[in-house]
Amino acid sequence: MVDFKHSVVYQIWPRSFKDSNNDGIGDIQGIISKLDYLKNLGITCIWLSPIYASPNDDYGYDISDYYAINPEYGTMDDFDELLLECKNRNIDILMDLVANHTSTEHKWFKDALNNPSSPYRDFYYFKEGVNHREPNNWLSFFGGSSWTKESDNSYYLTSFAPTQADLNWENEKVREEIYNVMKFYLNKGIRGFRMDVINCIDKKPGLPDKNPNKKGYQFPDDYILNGPKVHTYLKEMNEKVMSKYDDVITLAEGCMVTLQDAMNYTNPDNKEIDMCFHFDLSTLGYGSLGKYDFRKFYRFNASDIKSITRKWQNAMMEHHGYIANFLSNHDNMRHIERYGDIKLYYLESAKAFALYNFMLYGTPFIYQGEEIGMTNLKLDYHEWKDYEAINSVQAMHDMLHVPLPIAKKIGQYVTRDNARTPVQWSSEDYAGFSTTTPWIKLNPNYTVINAEDCIKDPQSIYNFYKKLIELRKNNEALCTGTFKELNKDHKSILCFKRSLGEDEY
Ligand code: TEU
Ligand code: CA
């Protein structure tokens, strides 16, 4: 059994991982067929992005039934088979727990909508409008108002897409329902959860306007992020769920966690969760309104990376908190181009950042395809699938008066679709992902960038990742040793020492 500080986690975004039945959509049997590939790479754990029933407005992050598998991905039997096949290979599974919201197609929400006296109305935030406007001025994460209209003067809170209705965690029945979902999957034998936007589950009581004197929608920031009760709920969840099982692994995802929040979530004395992501690297060069705020032109330099690294690594040394380190995920363009330069230094970019990620204190995460150096595909607007990108382009136009062609260019640069093109398994037709046209455009560079070729080439990115994983797994100092920065004032070289007793890297 591998604990969370010794785990090496591989994120699978199932829709684009591997298609087994040739409908162009990745699926569970596809994942099973690649477990030996993953085992060979050396990873110890898989984080599965959502595979639950979902209308797919946000590709699984809009769940319509927590107890059913999305039929496009397979059945509950397929999932049980995946669990068994992982168990046979000593690979753990973390599932995505999406508990801040459900799809508006969820039976709770449908009942709430169709039945005025439904007990499920209090599962969500329904509120009267004010002066023929939304109940407050909160800006949605995906652009526009955070509220969706129910009828003439009634709205419900949707902090992400309009079909993702925020759950009311004040209602203890909501919490019980979520804990039951967790127990259902833990009883099946999964190892734990990556908790989607879990730092959003405490909204400021009364849901007041943010910056009431300012015009236009305002990002609610501390009114919905890292509220005091997030800690209360996580402690309760720990007591009622995690503590009842052996060795559960939990990971909090949430944008804009401050250093102090993260340390509080993960300090073992607080009995909340094991580890936390921070987004300081992925949001480098964003304007104050987030990813689609291009006013800083996504610019940054090596010193920025150094100071972010220093800040988080030192915090863990001082506060007993713990983070997971990642470079890419399904929400961002691939890091090889964001932080590196694929024209001049393709291999070097991939390897330098991998080395960085694996040598840090904190559990390393790999996003599917990064281990073979997959790159971003600049999709044409009509090929986009990502709701966030489509809506944010419109919002940039409506709210900031950015001309549409420019808004689309920005969208093309940052859209999540960049990281969601199918995994390139080989140079065969359709990259060995499928035998038919995939649901999203395939990057034509699969003829030169693909897993099959990478495995054969000793100098490849894949083989570099494999060595790094082995190195990390066999050296305690790299997992639990201390972090010390060595040449703090150098402008471009990041240098640090990991040590445990006599053992130093
Ligand atoms: O993302 C949370 C989140 O903060 C996003 O707003 C993210 O920063 C943004 O998409 C970056 O472009 C999680 C999931 O990872 C994401 O896929 C979901 O869409 C979102 O929650 C809602 O469930
Ligand atoms: Ca399929």
Short mmCIF file of C-alpha atoms and ligand atoms in Angstrom, two decimals:
data_model
loop_
_atom_site.label_atom_id
_atom_site.label_comp_id
_atom_site.label_asym_id
_atom_site.label_seq_id
_atom_site.Cartn_x
_atom_site.Cartn_y
_atom_site.Cartn_z
CA MET A 1 0.00 0.00 0.00
CA VAL A 2 1.40 3.36 -1.05
CA ASP A 3 0.57 6.40 1.07
CA PHE A 4 -0.16 9.80 -0.37
CA LYS A 5 3.34 11.18 0.10
CA HIS A 6 4.77 8.27 -1.88
CA SER A 7 2.13 8.19 -4.60
CA VAL A 8 2.71 9.15 -8.20
CA VAL A 9 -0.65 10.05 -9.67
CA TYR A 10 -1.74 9.99 -13.32
CA GLN A 11 -4.83 11.96 -14.29
CA ILE A 12 -7.13 10.37 -16.82
CA TRP A 13 -9.67 12.53 -18.62
CA PRO A 14 -11.68 9.55 -19.85
CA ARG A 15 -13.36 11.03 -22.90
CA SER A 16 -10.03 11.46 -24.64
CA PHE A 17 -7.94 8.66 -23.17
CA LYS A 18 -8.73 5.55 -25.23
CA ASP A 19 -11.78 4.43 -27.18
CA SER A 20 -12.45 0.67 -27.03
CA ASN A 21 -15.64 0.34 -29.06
CA ASN A 22 -14.82 2.78 -31.82
CA ASP A 23 -17.52 5.36 -31.39
CA GLY A 24 -14.88 8.08 -31.15
CA ILE A 25 -15.28 8.52 -27.38
CA GLY A 26 -12.86 7.27 -24.77
CA ASP A 27 -14.30 4.76 -22.29
CA ILE A 28 -13.65 2.50 -19.31
CA GLN A 29 -12.68 -0.55 -21.36
CA GLY A 30 -10.24 1.73 -23.14
CA ILE A 31 -8.67 2.61 -19.79
CA ILE A 32 -8.45 -1.07 -18.85
CA SER A 33 -6.64 -1.81 -22.11
CA LYS A 34 -3.97 0.75 -21.17
CA LEU A 35 -3.36 -0.25 -17.55
CA ASP A 36 -0.21 -2.14 -18.47
CA TYR A 37 1.08 0.97 -20.19
CA LEU A 38 0.48 2.92 -16.97
CA LYS A 39 1.97 0.21 -14.79
CA ASN A 40 5.04 0.23 -16.99
CA LEU A 41 5.39 3.97 -16.63
CA GLY A 42 5.51 3.34 -12.90
CA ILE A 43 2.57 5.35 -11.58
CA THR A 44 0.88 4.13 -8.40
CA CYS A 45 -2.47 5.84 -8.65
CA ILE A 46 -5.01 7.07 -11.18
CA TRP A 47 -7.20 10.12 -10.74
CA LEU A 48 -10.24 9.58 -12.89
CA SER A 49 -11.99 12.74 -14.00
CA PRO A 50 -15.79 12.22 -13.70
CA ILE A 51 -17.30 9.12 -15.28
CA TYR A 52 -20.77 9.51 -13.75
CA ALA A 53 -24.01 10.00 -15.68
CA SER A 54 -23.98 13.51 -17.09
CA PRO A 55 -25.50 15.53 -19.92
CA ASN A 56 -21.90 16.64 -20.59
CA ASP A 57 -22.45 20.38 -20.64
CA ASP A 58 -19.21 20.50 -18.64
CA TYR A 59 -17.98 17.04 -19.66
CA GLY A 60 -18.88 15.15 -16.51
CA TYR A 61 -18.50 17.97 -14.01
CA ASP A 62 -22.29 18.31 -14.34
CA ILE A 63 -23.49 15.10 -12.71
CA SER A 64 -27.06 13.89 -13.19
CA ASP A 65 -26.68 10.67 -11.19
CA TYR A 66 -23.80 9.99 -8.80
CA TYR A 67 -24.66 6.28 -8.71
CA ALA A 68 -24.63 5.63 -12.45
CA ILE A 69 -21.82 5.47 -14.97
CA ASN A 70 -22.13 7.60 -18.10
CA PRO A 71 -23.28 5.04 -20.72
CA GLU A 72 -20.84 6.53 -23.23
CA TYR A 73 -18.07 5.32 -20.92
CA GLY A 74 -19.57 1.94 -20.03
CA THR A 75 -21.51 0.34 -17.19
CA MET A 76 -21.09 -0.19 -13.47
CA ASP A 77 -19.79 -3.68 -14.37
CA ASP A 78 -17.08 -2.09 -16.48
CA PHE A 79 -16.19 0.12 -13.56
CA ASP A 80 -16.01 -2.86 -11.20
CA GLU A 81 -13.77 -4.58 -13.72
CA LEU A 82 -11.53 -1.52 -13.81
CA LEU A 83 -11.26 -1.59 -10.04
CA LEU A 84 -10.31 -5.24 -10.08
CA GLU A 85 -7.77 -4.83 -12.88
CA CYS A 86 -6.21 -1.90 -11.01
CA LYS A 87 -6.11 -3.90 -7.82
CA ASN A 88 -4.30 -6.72 -9.62
CA ARG A 89 -1.63 -4.22 -10.62
CA ASN A 90 -1.49 -2.35 -7.28
CA ILE A 91 -2.83 0.80 -8.82
CA ASP A 92 -5.08 2.98 -6.66
CA ILE A 93 -8.03 4.93 -7.99
CA LEU A 94 -9.08 8.41 -6.94
CA MET A 95 -12.47 9.44 -8.23
CA ASP A 96 -13.60 12.96 -8.84
CA LEU A 97 -16.07 14.12 -6.22
CA VAL A 98 -18.11 16.94 -7.71
CA ALA A 99 -20.05 18.13 -4.70
CA ASN A 100 -20.33 21.88 -5.11
CA HIS A 101 -23.05 21.46 -7.73
CA THR A 102 -25.15 18.95 -9.63
CA SER A 103 -26.43 19.05 -13.16
CA THR A 104 -29.85 20.63 -13.50
CA GLU A 105 -30.77 17.20 -14.93
CA HIS A 106 -30.24 15.60 -11.51
CA LYS A 107 -33.46 14.23 -10.04
CA TRP A 108 -33.08 16.46 -6.96
CA PHE A 109 -32.97 19.54 -9.08
CA LYS A 110 -35.78 18.42 -11.38
CA ASP A 111 -38.01 17.79 -8.38
CA ALA A 112 -37.07 21.17 -6.92
CA LEU A 113 -37.98 22.83 -10.19
CA ASN A 114 -41.24 21.00 -10.82
CA ASN A 115 -42.68 20.92 -7.36
CA PRO A 116 -43.01 24.13 -5.29
CA SER A 117 -43.18 22.21 -2.01
CA SER A 118 -40.30 19.88 -2.89
CA PRO A 119 -37.89 19.24 -0.01
CA TYR A 120 -35.17 19.47 -2.66
CA ARG A 121 -35.68 23.20 -3.14
CA ASP A 122 -33.55 23.69 -0.06
CA PHE A 123 -30.83 21.52 -1.63
CA TYR A 124 -30.03 24.46 -3.89
CA TYR A 125 -30.01 28.25 -3.73
CA PHE A 126 -33.32 29.51 -5.08
CA LYS A 127 -33.84 33.24 -4.61
CA GLU A 128 -36.14 36.04 -5.65
CA GLY A 129 -34.72 38.62 -8.03
CA VAL A 130 -34.23 42.26 -7.02
CA ASN A 131 -35.76 45.02 -9.17
CA HIS A 132 -36.15 42.70 -12.14
CA ARG A 133 -32.49 41.73 -11.88
CA GLU A 134 -30.59 38.78 -10.49
CA PRO A 135 -30.57 38.41 -6.66
CA ASN A 136 -26.98 39.70 -6.53
CA ASN A 137 -24.15 40.88 -8.76
CA TRP A 138 -21.94 37.80 -8.65
CA LEU A 139 -19.97 36.94 -11.76
CA SER A 140 -19.93 33.28 -12.81
CA PHE A 141 -16.59 31.49 -13.16
CA PHE A 142 -17.50 30.91 -16.79
CA GLY A 143 -18.58 34.51 -17.51
CA GLY A 144 -21.90 36.37 -17.13
CA SER A 145 -24.18 36.27 -14.10
CA SER A 146 -23.94 33.49 -11.50
CA TRP A 147 -27.74 33.23 -11.55
CA THR A 148 -30.04 31.34 -13.88
CA LYS A 149 -33.69 32.27 -14.23
CA GLU A 150 -36.33 29.87 -12.99
CA SER A 151 -39.38 32.02 -13.71
CA ASP A 152 -40.25 35.69 -13.88
CA ASN A 153 -38.65 36.76 -10.67
CA SER A 154 -37.00 33.64 -9.31
CA TYR A 155 -33.45 32.47 -9.88
CA TYR A 156 -31.08 29.72 -8.80
CA LEU A 157 -27.36 29.99 -8.18
CA THR A 158 -25.10 28.53 -10.88
CA SER A 159 -21.52 29.58 -10.16
CA PHE A 160 -20.17 27.68 -13.18
CA ALA A 161 -22.33 26.74 -16.21
CA PRO A 162 -26.08 27.57 -16.10
CA THR A 163 -26.77 23.83 -15.97
CA GLN A 164 -24.58 23.33 -12.88
CA ALA A 165 -26.73 24.30 -9.89
CA ASP A 166 -24.85 25.01 -6.65
CA LEU A 167 -25.74 22.72 -3.76
CA ASN A 168 -26.63 24.25 -0.42
CA TRP A 169 -24.18 22.69 2.04
CA GLU A 170 -25.94 24.38 4.96
CA ASN A 171 -28.61 21.74 4.51
CA GLU A 172 -27.41 18.71 6.41
CA LYS A 173 -29.40 16.42 4.12
CA VAL A 174 -27.23 17.57 1.23
CA ARG A 175 -24.15 16.71 3.21
CA GLU A 176 -25.55 13.28 4.13
CA GLU A 177 -26.31 12.57 0.47
CA ILE A 178 -22.77 13.44 -0.57
CA TYR A 179 -21.27 11.37 2.24
CA ASN A 180 -23.39 8.43 1.06
CA VAL A 181 -22.02 8.78 -2.46
CA MET A 182 -18.50 8.76 -1.06
CA LYS A 183 -19.19 5.65 1.01
CA PHE A 184 -20.72 3.88 -1.97
CA TYR A 185 -17.50 4.21 -3.98
CA LEU A 186 -15.14 3.68 -1.04
CA ASN A 187 -17.03 0.46 -0.28
CA LYS A 188 -16.35 -0.62 -3.84
CA GLY A 189 -12.65 -0.22 -3.13
CA ILE A 190 -11.53 3.09 -4.54
CA ARG A 191 -8.72 4.75 -2.64
CA GLY A 192 -10.17 8.24 -2.32
CA PHE A 193 -11.23 11.44 -4.01
CA ARG A 194 -10.05 14.51 -5.79
CA MET A 195 -12.64 17.02 -4.64
CA ASP A 196 -13.79 19.43 -7.29
CA VAL A 197 -13.94 23.11 -6.23
CA ILE A 198 -14.41 21.96 -2.67
CA ASN A 199 -13.31 25.37 -1.39
CA CYS A 200 -16.56 26.81 -2.85
CA ILE A 201 -19.04 24.97 -0.65
CA ASP A 202 -19.50 27.75 1.91
CA LYS A 203 -21.23 30.81 0.49
CA LYS A 204 -21.40 34.08 2.41
CA PRO A 205 -24.65 34.04 4.42
CA GLY A 206 -27.41 36.09 2.82
CA LEU A 207 -25.53 36.06 -0.51
CA PRO A 208 -24.95 39.84 -0.51
CA ASP A 209 -23.69 41.90 -3.46
CA LYS A 210 -19.93 41.91 -3.91
CA ASN A 211 -18.49 45.45 -4.16
CA PRO A 212 -22.02 46.92 -4.13
CA ASN A 213 -20.81 50.32 -5.30
CA LYS A 214 -19.27 49.01 -8.49
CA LYS A 215 -21.13 48.56 -11.76
CA GLY A 216 -21.52 45.24 -13.52
CA TYR A 217 -20.98 41.68 -12.34
CA GLN A 218 -18.29 41.26 -9.69
CA PHE A 219 -16.24 38.15 -9.08
CA PRO A 220 -17.49 36.98 -5.65
CA ASP A 221 -14.03 35.92 -4.51
CA ASP A 222 -14.04 35.57 -0.70
CA TYR A 223 -17.86 35.47 -0.71
CA ILE A 224 -17.75 31.98 -2.17
CA LEU A 225 -14.15 30.83 -1.81
CA ASN A 226 -12.50 29.41 1.31
CA GLY A 227 -15.28 30.46 3.68
CA PRO A 228 -14.90 29.43 7.34
CA LYS A 229 -17.43 26.63 7.08
CA VAL A 230 -15.47 24.80 4.39
CA HIS A 231 -13.32 23.68 7.30
CA THR A 232 -16.34 22.72 9.38
CA TYR A 233 -17.74 20.60 6.54
CA LEU A 234 -14.43 18.94 5.74
CA LYS A 235 -13.93 18.02 9.38
CA GLU A 236 -17.42 16.54 9.47
CA MET A 237 -16.78 14.68 6.22
CA ASN A 238 -13.55 13.33 7.64
CA GLU A 239 -15.24 12.16 10.78
CA LYS A 240 -18.27 10.63 9.05
CA VAL A 241 -16.55 9.18 6.00
CA MET A 242 -12.76 9.14 5.70
CA SER A 243 -12.06 8.07 9.27
CA LYS A 244 -14.22 4.97 8.79
CA TYR A 245 -11.89 3.54 6.15
CA ASP A 246 -8.23 2.56 6.08
CA ASP A 247 -5.82 4.82 4.23
CA VAL A 248 -8.19 6.97 2.23
CA ILE A 249 -6.43 9.58 0.09
CA THR A 250 -8.09 12.98 -0.32
CA LEU A 251 -7.11 15.91 -2.44
CA ALA A 252 -8.79 19.30 -2.56
CA GLU A 253 -9.10 21.20 -5.78
CA GLY A 254 -10.09 24.79 -5.75
CA CYS A 255 -8.97 27.88 -7.46
CA MET A 256 -7.50 30.71 -5.47
CA VAL A 257 -6.62 28.86 -2.33
CA THR A 258 -4.38 31.07 -0.30
CA LEU A 259 -1.33 29.63 1.30
CA GLN A 260 -2.90 29.79 4.72
CA ASP A 261 -6.11 28.10 3.55
CA ALA A 262 -4.16 25.29 1.97
CA MET A 263 -2.08 24.74 5.08
CA ASN A 264 -5.23 24.68 7.20
CA TYR A 265 -7.01 22.21 4.91
CA THR A 266 -4.07 19.84 4.96
CA ASN A 267 -2.46 20.10 8.37
CA PRO A 268 -2.97 16.57 9.74
CA ASP A 269 -3.83 17.96 13.17
CA ASN A 270 -6.94 19.57 11.69
CA LYS A 271 -8.27 16.25 10.38
CA GLU A 272 -9.61 17.60 7.10
CA ILE A 273 -7.84 16.37 3.96
CA ASP A 274 -4.42 15.10 2.88
CA MET A 275 -3.37 17.39 0.08
CA CYS A 276 -4.34 20.37 -1.94
CA PHE A 277 -3.60 21.83 -5.37
CA HIS A 278 -2.65 25.48 -5.74
CA PHE A 279 -3.13 27.36 -8.99
CA ASP A 280 -0.40 29.96 -8.71
CA LEU A 281 1.58 28.48 -11.58
CA SER A 282 -1.39 27.87 -13.85
CA THR A 283 -2.68 31.40 -13.39
CA LEU A 284 0.65 33.12 -14.13
CA GLY A 285 0.14 36.16 -16.30
CA TYR A 286 -3.65 36.23 -15.91
CA GLY A 287 -5.40 39.52 -15.17
CA SER A 288 -7.38 39.97 -11.97
CA LEU A 289 -10.57 38.55 -13.54
CA GLY A 290 -8.96 35.22 -14.32
CA LYS A 291 -8.06 33.19 -17.31
CA TYR A 292 -9.93 35.20 -19.93
CA ASP A 293 -8.60 38.47 -18.55
CA PHE A 294 -5.80 38.95 -21.07
CA ARG A 295 -4.73 42.38 -19.82
CA LYS A 296 -1.39 41.05 -18.59
CA PHE A 297 -0.89 39.18 -21.86
CA TYR A 298 -0.15 35.92 -20.02
CA ARG A 299 3.40 37.17 -19.47
CA PHE A 300 5.71 36.03 -16.70
CA ASN A 301 9.36 35.16 -16.20
CA ALA A 302 11.59 32.68 -14.45
CA SER A 303 11.67 34.73 -11.23
CA ASP A 304 7.89 34.38 -10.97
CA ILE A 305 8.21 30.62 -11.10
CA LYS A 306 10.99 30.78 -8.54
CA SER A 307 9.01 32.86 -6.10
CA ILE A 308 5.89 30.70 -6.39
CA THR A 309 7.97 27.62 -5.81
CA ARG A 310 9.71 29.18 -2.82
CA LYS A 311 6.45 30.37 -1.31
CA TRP A 312 4.72 26.98 -1.39
CA GLN A 313 7.69 24.79 -0.61
CA ASN A 314 8.75 26.89 2.38
CA ALA A 315 5.17 27.03 3.64
CA MET A 316 5.02 23.26 3.78
CA MET A 317 8.31 23.15 5.67
CA GLU A 318 6.96 25.63 8.22
CA HIS A 319 3.28 24.78 8.61
CA HIS A 320 2.92 21.01 8.26
CA GLY A 321 0.54 21.37 5.35
CA TYR A 322 0.93 19.41 2.12
CA ILE A 323 0.35 20.06 -1.56
CA ALA A 324 0.19 18.04 -4.75
CA ASN A 325 2.26 19.38 -7.64
CA PHE A 326 1.08 19.43 -11.23
CA LEU A 327 1.97 21.18 -14.44
CA SER A 328 -0.93 20.32 -16.72
CA ASN A 329 -4.53 19.23 -16.28
CA HIS A 330 -7.80 19.18 -18.21
CA ASP A 331 -8.49 22.86 -17.40
CA ASN A 332 -5.45 24.46 -18.93
CA MET A 333 -3.44 24.49 -22.11
CA ARG A 334 -0.61 21.99 -21.98
CA HIS A 335 2.33 23.26 -19.95
CA ILE A 336 5.04 22.31 -22.44
CA GLU A 337 4.03 25.37 -24.46
CA ARG A 338 2.82 27.57 -21.65
CA TYR A 339 6.10 27.47 -19.71
CA GLY A 340 8.43 26.06 -22.34
CA ASP A 341 9.30 26.67 -25.98
CA ILE A 342 8.47 23.82 -28.33
CA LYS A 343 10.01 25.40 -31.38
CA LEU A 344 13.53 25.77 -30.00
CA TYR A 345 13.52 23.40 -27.05
CA TYR A 346 10.83 20.77 -27.37
CA LEU A 347 12.51 17.89 -25.50
CA GLU A 348 14.31 20.20 -23.10
CA SER A 349 11.10 22.00 -22.14
CA ALA A 350 9.30 18.77 -21.41
CA LYS A 351 12.18 17.28 -19.46
CA ALA A 352 13.15 20.36 -17.45
CA PHE A 353 9.61 20.87 -16.19
CA ALA A 354 9.13 17.19 -15.47
CA LEU A 355 12.33 17.20 -13.44
CA TYR A 356 11.09 20.24 -11.57
CA ASN A 357 7.74 18.64 -10.77
CA PHE A 358 9.20 15.36 -9.61
CA MET A 359 11.94 16.81 -7.43
CA LEU A 360 9.68 19.09 -5.42
CA TYR A 361 8.25 18.26 -2.04
CA GLY A 362 4.61 17.28 -2.62
CA THR A 363 2.94 14.47 -4.55
CA PRO A 364 3.56 14.64 -8.31
CA PHE A 365 0.65 14.48 -10.75
CA ILE A 366 0.92 13.74 -14.46
CA TYR A 367 -1.81 14.68 -16.93
CA GLN A 368 -2.49 12.19 -19.71
CA GLY A 369 -0.30 12.81 -22.74
CA GLU A 370 2.29 15.00 -21.04
CA GLU A 371 4.53 11.96 -20.61
CA ILE A 372 4.74 11.68 -24.39
CA GLY A 373 5.12 15.42 -24.98
CA MET A 374 1.70 16.12 -26.47
CA THR A 375 1.20 19.72 -27.53
CA ASN A 376 -1.71 22.13 -27.86
CA LEU A 377 -3.90 22.17 -30.93
CA LYS A 378 -5.17 25.55 -31.98
CA LEU A 379 -8.75 24.62 -32.75
CA ASP A 380 -10.90 26.81 -34.96
CA TYR A 381 -13.81 28.46 -33.18
CA HIS A 382 -16.40 26.17 -34.80
CA GLU A 383 -14.45 23.15 -33.48
CA TRP A 384 -14.50 24.26 -29.83
CA LYS A 385 -16.23 22.03 -27.29
CA ASP A 386 -15.35 23.87 -24.08
CA TYR A 387 -18.31 25.80 -22.65
CA GLU A 388 -16.01 27.98 -20.59
CA ALA A 389 -14.19 29.13 -23.71
CA ILE A 390 -17.32 29.69 -25.78
CA ASN A 391 -19.09 31.60 -23.05
CA SER A 392 -16.06 33.60 -21.96
CA VAL A 393 -15.47 34.82 -25.49
CA GLN A 394 -19.03 36.10 -25.55
CA ALA A 395 -18.59 37.64 -22.08
CA MET A 396 -15.35 39.38 -23.12
CA HIS A 397 -17.24 40.85 -26.01
CA ASP A 398 -20.33 41.86 -24.00
CA MET A 399 -18.67 43.05 -20.81
CA LEU A 400 -15.25 44.31 -21.88
CA HIS A 401 -16.21 45.24 -25.48
CA VAL A 402 -13.39 43.16 -26.91
CA PRO A 403 -14.00 42.69 -30.66
CA LEU A 404 -15.08 39.09 -31.34
CA PRO A 405 -12.15 38.13 -33.60
CA ILE A 406 -9.70 39.18 -30.86
CA ALA A 407 -11.75 37.47 -28.15
CA LYS A 408 -11.68 34.29 -30.23
CA LYS A 409 -7.91 34.50 -30.64
CA ILE A 410 -7.51 34.72 -26.87
CA GLY A 411 -9.97 31.86 -26.45
CA GLN A 412 -8.02 29.75 -28.89
CA TYR A 413 -4.88 30.33 -26.85
CA VAL A 414 -6.30 29.44 -23.44
CA THR A 415 -9.24 27.11 -24.14
CA ARG A 416 -9.36 23.89 -22.14
CA ASP A 417 -9.85 22.05 -25.45
CA ASN A 418 -6.08 22.39 -25.91
CA ALA A 419 -5.50 19.67 -23.34
CA ARG A 420 -8.51 17.58 -24.30
CA THR A 421 -7.54 16.28 -27.72
CA PRO A 422 -7.29 12.46 -27.89
CA VAL A 423 -4.21 10.75 -26.51
CA GLN A 424 -1.83 9.88 -29.31
CA TRP A 425 -1.06 6.21 -28.90
CA SER A 426 0.56 5.45 -32.24
CA SER A 427 1.09 6.71 -35.78
CA GLU A 428 -1.74 4.54 -37.08
CA ASP A 429 -4.97 6.10 -38.34
CA TYR A 430 -6.71 8.15 -35.66
CA ALA A 431 -3.55 7.88 -33.56
CA GLY A 432 -4.58 4.47 -32.30
CA PHE A 433 -7.13 6.25 -30.10
CA SER A 434 -10.08 4.96 -32.14
CA THR A 435 -10.85 3.67 -35.61
CA THR A 436 -13.20 6.51 -36.39
CA THR A 437 -13.28 10.31 -36.19
CA PRO A 438 -12.99 11.24 -32.50
CA TRP A 439 -15.47 13.49 -30.68
CA ILE A 440 -12.91 16.32 -30.70
CA LYS A 441 -10.28 17.03 -33.31
CA LEU A 442 -7.15 14.96 -33.13
CA ASN A 443 -3.81 16.74 -33.24
CA PRO A 444 -2.36 15.89 -36.67
CA ASN A 445 1.13 15.75 -35.16
CA TYR A 446 0.36 12.21 -33.90
CA THR A 447 2.46 10.84 -36.74
CA VAL A 448 5.54 12.22 -34.96
CA ILE A 449 4.36 12.52 -31.34
CA ASN A 450 2.91 9.26 -30.06
CA ALA A 451 3.34 6.76 -27.25
CA GLU A 452 4.51 3.85 -29.39
CA ASP A 453 7.50 5.74 -30.77
CA CYS A 454 8.27 7.31 -27.38
CA ILE A 455 8.48 3.96 -25.65
CA LYS A 456 11.06 2.72 -28.16
CA ASP A 457 13.32 5.76 -27.99
CA PRO A 458 15.62 5.74 -24.93
CA GLN A 459 16.00 9.54 -25.09
CA SER A 460 12.27 10.18 -25.25
CA ILE A 461 10.16 12.22 -22.87
CA TYR A 462 8.32 9.05 -21.90
CA ASN A 463 11.52 7.30 -20.85
CA PHE A 464 12.61 10.37 -18.93
CA TYR A 465 9.33 10.34 -16.98
CA LYS A 466 9.79 6.64 -16.34
CA LYS A 467 13.24 7.23 -14.86
CA LEU A 468 12.02 10.13 -12.75
CA ILE A 469 9.19 8.07 -11.33
CA GLU A 470 11.56 5.26 -10.47
CA LEU A 471 14.01 7.66 -8.88
CA ARG A 472 11.32 9.22 -6.76
CA LYS A 473 9.82 5.93 -5.69
CA ASN A 474 13.17 4.56 -4.57
CA ASN A 475 14.46 7.56 -2.67
CA GLU A 476 12.81 8.55 0.54
CA ALA A 477 14.55 11.94 0.55
CA LEU A 478 12.69 12.88 -2.62
CA CYS A 479 9.34 11.98 -1.10
CA THR A 480 9.58 13.23 2.45
CA GLY A 481 12.91 15.03 2.69
CA THR A 482 13.19 18.73 3.37
CA PHE A 483 13.34 21.45 0.71
CA LYS A 484 15.95 24.16 0.73
CA GLU A 485 16.46 26.72 -1.99
CA LEU A 486 20.10 27.35 -2.84
CA ASN A 487 20.57 30.33 -5.12
CA LYS A 488 17.63 32.48 -4.26
CA ASP A 489 18.91 35.61 -5.99
CA HIS A 490 19.77 34.11 -9.34
CA LYS A 491 17.44 35.51 -11.97
CA SER A 492 16.85 32.42 -14.03
CA ILE A 493 18.22 29.32 -12.37
CA LEU A 494 16.13 27.50 -9.84
CA CYS A 495 18.24 25.34 -7.60
CA PHE A 496 17.22 23.50 -4.49
CA LYS A 497 18.25 20.69 -2.22
CA ARG A 498 16.10 17.88 -0.92
CA SER A 499 17.52 16.05 2.05
CA LEU A 500 16.80 13.42 4.59
CA GLY A 501 19.59 12.64 7.03
CA GLU A 502 22.73 11.99 5.02
CA ASP A 503 20.82 11.59 1.84
CA GLU A 504 20.88 14.69 -0.33
CA TYR A 505 19.70 15.54 -3.82
O1 TEU B 1 -12.44 23.60 -12.05
C1 TEU B 1 -12.47 24.61 -11.09
C2 TEU B 1 -12.05 25.90 -11.55
O2 TEU B 1 -11.65 26.71 -10.75
C3 TEU B 1 -12.22 26.27 -12.97
O3 TEU B 1 -12.89 27.49 -13.01
C4 TEU B 1 -10.91 26.36 -13.62
O4 TEU B 1 -10.09 27.25 -12.93
C5 TEU B 1 -11.10 26.85 -14.99
O5 TEU B 1 -11.86 25.93 -15.69
C6 TEU B 1 -9.79 27.03 -15.66
O6 TEU B 1 -10.02 27.30 -16.99
C7 TEU B 1 -13.14 22.45 -11.73
C8 TEU B 1 -12.94 21.41 -12.80
O7 TEU B 1 -11.59 21.02 -12.83
C9 TEU B 1 -13.43 21.95 -14.10
O8 TEU B 1 -13.19 21.07 -15.16
C10 TEU B 1 -14.90 22.20 -13.95
O9 TEU B 1 -15.40 22.80 -15.11
C11 TEU B 1 -15.21 23.10 -12.75
O10 TEU B 1 -14.52 22.69 -11.58
C12 TEU B 1 -16.69 23.03 -12.41
O11 TEU B 1 -17.01 21.76 -11.92
CA CA B 2 -16.06 4.45 -26.87
#
